[in-house]
C-alpha cells in the first residue's frame, strides 16, 4: 500500500492505483477499503472483471447480499459462462431461494457449487438445517464469509442450534473475528456438552491459540464421543506435545495411524508433527508413508524433501523439492524449504530466487516473516 501511494505521487495511472489498493485491502481482510477502492476502479473501468469479482466478495464479507448479487449479475452480463460468478450468485441464492440457486450452481460446476447442489437436494424442509449445511459446506471449501452468512441465518431461525453455533464460531475465527468466534464455540458446548463437533472445535480453538491445557479436556471429551475419528488423535498428540509429554503424544500419533492406515491426510499430519519439531528419523518414515499413498502430491514431495534435508541427504532433498514445485507451483513451503537447502549448500543466488518466489505466492504472515528473515540473513553474507 505504501508503494502504491508512492506510485500515485509520481503520476501512476489512477485506474491502476485504485485497483491495486482494492486488491491489497482485500488481501488484508479490509473489505470496506476493498469496496471503496474497487468501486472507484469500476467507475474508471466498468469492464474490469477481476475488480468486480473482488468487490462482490467484499460485499459478501460485509453481509450486504443484494449488493454482492448485483455485482455477480453484472459479471454474468459481461460473461454468461463465468463459473465463479455463477458459483457466487448460486451460493448467495442458496440462503434464501434454493430453487433459483440450482441453475447457477449447475452452470458453475465447481467443487463448492457441486457440493452445495447435493446439500440443497438432501437438506429437507427445515430451513435452519439447510442453512447450517450450506454454512458447513462453504466453510469446508475455504469460504468463511459465506459460511458466516448462512450460519447467522440458521441461528436467526433456531437460536439454540448448538451445531450452528459451533460452525459459526469456527467461521468467525477464520474470518479474523476470534473473540466473537470463541463466544459461539463456548455457547455450542453449553447447549450440547455431549456434541463431538462442539467439543472438538472449541478444543481446536484453544490449541491453535497456544493453550493446550485449555484444549485438552474438550478434545479428550470429543475423542470419547467419536473414538474412530483419527483427526482427534492427531489433535491430542499436539496437545500433549504442547504440555511437554512427548511419549503420550506418540501414543496418540500411533492411534491416528491405526485408525486410518491408508489415509494420506493422517500421514501428512504425522509427518508435519515430527518435522515441525526437527525429529528427522520419525518425520522421514511418516513422509515415506505419505509419499507411498500420494506420489503425485506436491505436499507429499515437499514433506519428503524437507525430511531428507533434516536427515542430511541434500541432493535427494533438492530433487524432491523441485518435484514439489513442479507438481504445485503455488506451494509456498516447498519454495521456502528449497531456499533453505540452497543456503546450506552455499548457492546464495538460487536461495534468494526461491525465497522471493515464496514471497510472491505467500499470504501467511507468520511464514512471510520467516522468509523475510531468511532473505535478510543471506543479504548479510
XYZ file of C-alpha atoms in Angstrom, residues 199 215-226 232 236 239-240 248 252:
19
model
C -16.148 -30.056 21.841
C -7.745 -27.590 24.761
C -7.136 -30.926 26.487
C -10.478 -31.560 28.282
C -12.523 -30.625 25.208
C -10.508 -32.745 22.788
C -10.471 -35.702 25.180
C -14.251 -35.401 25.535
C -14.580 -35.227 21.735
C -12.450 -38.380 21.390
C -14.623 -40.223 23.932
C -17.679 -39.236 21.884
C -16.100 -40.044 18.496
C -8.960 -36.106 17.097
C -4.451 -34.797 21.061
C -1.973 -31.126 22.923
C 0.346 -33.473 24.782
C 1.951 -39.632 25.368
C -1.868 -40.592 20.030
